[in-house]
Short mmCIF file of N, CA and C in Angstrom, two decimals:
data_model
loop_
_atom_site.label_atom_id
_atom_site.label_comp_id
_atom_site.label_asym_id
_atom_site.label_seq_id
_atom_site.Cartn_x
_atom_site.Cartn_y
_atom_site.Cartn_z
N UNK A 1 131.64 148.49 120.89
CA UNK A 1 130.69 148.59 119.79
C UNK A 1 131.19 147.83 118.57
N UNK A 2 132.73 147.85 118.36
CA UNK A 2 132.98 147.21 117.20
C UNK A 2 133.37 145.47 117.38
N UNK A 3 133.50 145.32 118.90
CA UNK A 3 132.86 143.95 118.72
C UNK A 3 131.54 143.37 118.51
N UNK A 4 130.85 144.07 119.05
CA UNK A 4 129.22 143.88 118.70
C UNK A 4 129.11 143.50 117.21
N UNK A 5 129.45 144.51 116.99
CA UNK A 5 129.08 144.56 115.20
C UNK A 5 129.96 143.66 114.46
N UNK A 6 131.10 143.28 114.65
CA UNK A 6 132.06 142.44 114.35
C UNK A 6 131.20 140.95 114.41
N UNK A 7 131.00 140.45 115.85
CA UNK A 7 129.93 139.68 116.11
C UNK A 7 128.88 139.37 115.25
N UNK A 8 127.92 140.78 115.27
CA UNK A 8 126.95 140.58 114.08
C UNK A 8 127.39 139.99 112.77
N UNK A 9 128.33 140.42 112.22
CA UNK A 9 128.85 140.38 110.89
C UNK A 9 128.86 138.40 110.71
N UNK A 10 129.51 137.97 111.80
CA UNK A 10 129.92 136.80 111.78
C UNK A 10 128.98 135.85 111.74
N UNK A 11 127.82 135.98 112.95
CA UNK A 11 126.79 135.24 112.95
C UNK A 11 125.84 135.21 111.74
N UNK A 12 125.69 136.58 111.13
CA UNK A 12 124.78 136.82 109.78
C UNK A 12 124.98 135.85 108.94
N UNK A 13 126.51 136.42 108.76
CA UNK A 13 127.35 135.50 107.37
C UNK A 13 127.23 134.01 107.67
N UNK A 14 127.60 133.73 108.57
CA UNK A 14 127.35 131.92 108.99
C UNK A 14 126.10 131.83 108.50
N UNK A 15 124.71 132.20 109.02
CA UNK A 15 123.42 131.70 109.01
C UNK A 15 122.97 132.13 107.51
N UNK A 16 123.44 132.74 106.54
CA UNK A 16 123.03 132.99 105.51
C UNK A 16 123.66 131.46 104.22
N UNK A 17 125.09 131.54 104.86
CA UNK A 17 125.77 130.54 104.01
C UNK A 17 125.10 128.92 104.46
N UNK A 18 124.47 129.09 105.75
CA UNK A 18 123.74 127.97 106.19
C UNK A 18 122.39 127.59 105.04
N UNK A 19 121.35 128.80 104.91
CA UNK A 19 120.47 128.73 104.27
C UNK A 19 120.50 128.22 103.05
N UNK A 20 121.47 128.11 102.35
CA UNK A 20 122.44 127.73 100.98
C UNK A 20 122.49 126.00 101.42
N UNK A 21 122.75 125.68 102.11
CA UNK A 21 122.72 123.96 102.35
C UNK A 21 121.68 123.06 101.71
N UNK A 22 121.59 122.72 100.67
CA UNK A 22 120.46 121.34 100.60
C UNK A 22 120.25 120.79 101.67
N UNK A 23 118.76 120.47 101.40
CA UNK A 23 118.46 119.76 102.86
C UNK A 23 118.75 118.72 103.42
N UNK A 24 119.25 117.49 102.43
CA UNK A 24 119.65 116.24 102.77
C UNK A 24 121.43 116.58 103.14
N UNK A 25 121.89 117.19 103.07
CA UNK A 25 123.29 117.70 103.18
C UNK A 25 123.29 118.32 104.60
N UNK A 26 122.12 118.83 105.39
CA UNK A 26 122.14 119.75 106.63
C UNK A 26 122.80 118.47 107.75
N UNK A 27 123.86 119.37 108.50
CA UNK A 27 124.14 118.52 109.40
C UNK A 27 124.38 119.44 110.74
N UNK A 28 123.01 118.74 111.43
CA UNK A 28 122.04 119.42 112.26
C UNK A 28 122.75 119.72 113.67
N UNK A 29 124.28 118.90 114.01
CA UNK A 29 124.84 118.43 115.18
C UNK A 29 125.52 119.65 115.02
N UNK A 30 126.29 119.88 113.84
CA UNK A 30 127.42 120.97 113.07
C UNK A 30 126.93 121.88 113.56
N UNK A 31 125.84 122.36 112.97
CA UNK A 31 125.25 123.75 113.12
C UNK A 31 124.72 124.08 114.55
N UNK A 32 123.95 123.68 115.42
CA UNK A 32 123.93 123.47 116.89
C UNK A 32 125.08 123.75 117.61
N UNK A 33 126.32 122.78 117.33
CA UNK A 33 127.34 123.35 117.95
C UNK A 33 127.58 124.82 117.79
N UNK A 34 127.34 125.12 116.87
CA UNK A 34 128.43 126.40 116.30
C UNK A 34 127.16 127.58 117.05
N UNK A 35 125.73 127.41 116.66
CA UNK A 35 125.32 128.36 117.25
C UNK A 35 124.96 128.53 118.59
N UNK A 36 125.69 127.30 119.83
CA UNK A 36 126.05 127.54 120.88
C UNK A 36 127.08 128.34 121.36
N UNK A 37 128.30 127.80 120.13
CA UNK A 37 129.69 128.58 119.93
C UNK A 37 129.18 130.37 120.22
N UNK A 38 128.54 130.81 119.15
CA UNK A 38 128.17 132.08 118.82
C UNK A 38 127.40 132.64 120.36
N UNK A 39 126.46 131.71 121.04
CA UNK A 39 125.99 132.44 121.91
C UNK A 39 126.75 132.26 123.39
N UNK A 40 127.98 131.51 123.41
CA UNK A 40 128.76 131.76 124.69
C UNK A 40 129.77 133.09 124.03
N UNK A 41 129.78 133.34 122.89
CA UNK A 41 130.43 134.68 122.37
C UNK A 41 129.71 135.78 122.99
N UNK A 42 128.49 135.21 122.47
CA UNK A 42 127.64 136.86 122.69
C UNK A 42 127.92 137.05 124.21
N UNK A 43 127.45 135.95 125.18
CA UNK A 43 127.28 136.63 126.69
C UNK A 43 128.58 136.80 127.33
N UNK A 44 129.37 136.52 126.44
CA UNK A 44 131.15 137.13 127.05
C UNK A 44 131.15 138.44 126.60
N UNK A 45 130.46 138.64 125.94
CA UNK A 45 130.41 140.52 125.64
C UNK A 45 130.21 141.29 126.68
N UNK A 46 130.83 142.44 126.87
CA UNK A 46 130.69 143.37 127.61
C UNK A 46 129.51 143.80 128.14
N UNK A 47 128.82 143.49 129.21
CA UNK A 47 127.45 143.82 129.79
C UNK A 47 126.97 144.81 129.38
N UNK A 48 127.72 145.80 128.92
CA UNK A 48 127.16 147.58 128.58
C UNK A 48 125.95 147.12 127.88
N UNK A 49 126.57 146.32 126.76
CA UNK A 49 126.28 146.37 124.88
C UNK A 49 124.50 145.28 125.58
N UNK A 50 124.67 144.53 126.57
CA UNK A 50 123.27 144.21 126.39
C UNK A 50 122.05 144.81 126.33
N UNK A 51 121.83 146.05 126.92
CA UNK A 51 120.64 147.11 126.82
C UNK A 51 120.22 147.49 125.38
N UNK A 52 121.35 147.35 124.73
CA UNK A 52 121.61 147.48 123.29
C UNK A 52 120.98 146.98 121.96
N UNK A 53 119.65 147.47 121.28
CA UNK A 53 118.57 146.55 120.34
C UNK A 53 119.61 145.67 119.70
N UNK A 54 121.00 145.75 119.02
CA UNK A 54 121.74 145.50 118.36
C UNK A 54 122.08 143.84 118.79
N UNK A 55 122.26 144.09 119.95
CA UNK A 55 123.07 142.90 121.15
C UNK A 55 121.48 141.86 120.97
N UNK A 56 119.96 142.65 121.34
CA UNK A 56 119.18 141.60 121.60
C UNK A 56 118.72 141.11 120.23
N UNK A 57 118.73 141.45 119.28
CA UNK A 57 118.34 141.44 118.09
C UNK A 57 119.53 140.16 117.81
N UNK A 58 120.30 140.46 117.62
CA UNK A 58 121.36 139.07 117.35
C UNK A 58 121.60 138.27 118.32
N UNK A 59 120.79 138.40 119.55
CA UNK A 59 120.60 137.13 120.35
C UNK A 59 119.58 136.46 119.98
N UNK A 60 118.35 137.09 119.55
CA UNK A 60 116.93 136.20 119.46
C UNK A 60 117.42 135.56 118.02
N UNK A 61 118.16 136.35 117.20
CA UNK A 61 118.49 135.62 116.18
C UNK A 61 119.29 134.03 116.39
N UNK A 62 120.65 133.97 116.73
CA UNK A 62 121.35 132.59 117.53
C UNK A 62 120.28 131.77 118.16
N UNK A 63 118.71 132.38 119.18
CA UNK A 63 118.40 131.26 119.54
C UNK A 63 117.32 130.60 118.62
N UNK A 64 116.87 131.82 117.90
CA UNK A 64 115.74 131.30 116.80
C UNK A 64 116.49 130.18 115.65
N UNK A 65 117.90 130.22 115.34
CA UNK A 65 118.04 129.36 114.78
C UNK A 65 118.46 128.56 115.44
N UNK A 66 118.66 128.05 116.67
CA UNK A 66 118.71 127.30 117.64
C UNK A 66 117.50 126.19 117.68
N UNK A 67 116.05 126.95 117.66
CA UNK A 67 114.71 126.31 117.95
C UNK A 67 114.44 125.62 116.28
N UNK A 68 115.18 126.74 115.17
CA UNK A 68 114.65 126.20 113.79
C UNK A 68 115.32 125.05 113.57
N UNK A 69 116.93 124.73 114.10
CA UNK A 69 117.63 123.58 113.85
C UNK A 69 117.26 122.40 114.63
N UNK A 70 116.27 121.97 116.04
CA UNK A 70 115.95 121.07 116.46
C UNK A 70 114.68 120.76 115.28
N UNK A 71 113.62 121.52 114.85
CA UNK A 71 112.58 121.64 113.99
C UNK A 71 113.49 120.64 112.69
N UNK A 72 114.22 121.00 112.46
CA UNK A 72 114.79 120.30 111.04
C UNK A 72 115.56 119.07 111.31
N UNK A 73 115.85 118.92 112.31
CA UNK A 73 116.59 117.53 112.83
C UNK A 73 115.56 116.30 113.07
N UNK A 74 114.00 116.65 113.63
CA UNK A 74 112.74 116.16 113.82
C UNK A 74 112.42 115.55 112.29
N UNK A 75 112.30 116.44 111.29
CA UNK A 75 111.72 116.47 109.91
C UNK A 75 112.46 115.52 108.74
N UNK A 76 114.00 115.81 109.55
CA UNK A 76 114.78 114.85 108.84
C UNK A 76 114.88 113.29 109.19
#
């Protein structure tokens, strides 16, 4: 459980300090990597924790900014 949440903590804080980026400054390759990084984290987690709203909730999160960072790589 306290990796879960540990987890959470990490991915939040990344994607918040992300939102803070000017847009001509976003570097779209950076951030992609990292929130691949985050989601070979998540599925090394302990199978229990997936049934878990906690676990899917901060997965749809990693891939939603997954789908928002190809969207901004297009625009740029």
């Amino acid at each position: 459980l306290k990796e879960l949440w540990d987890t959470i903590g990490m991915v939040t804080s990344s994607i918040h300090a992300w939102e803070t980026t000017r847009w001509k400054e976003v570097n779209v390759e950076a951030l992609e990597w990292e929130c691949k990084r985050f989601a070979r984290h998540i599925r090394n987690l302990d199978k229990e924790v997936r049934a878990w709203d906690a676990f899917t909730g901060l997965e749809s999160t990693v891939l939603n900014t997954l789908s928002s960072l190809r969207a901004v790589a297009e625009l740029q």
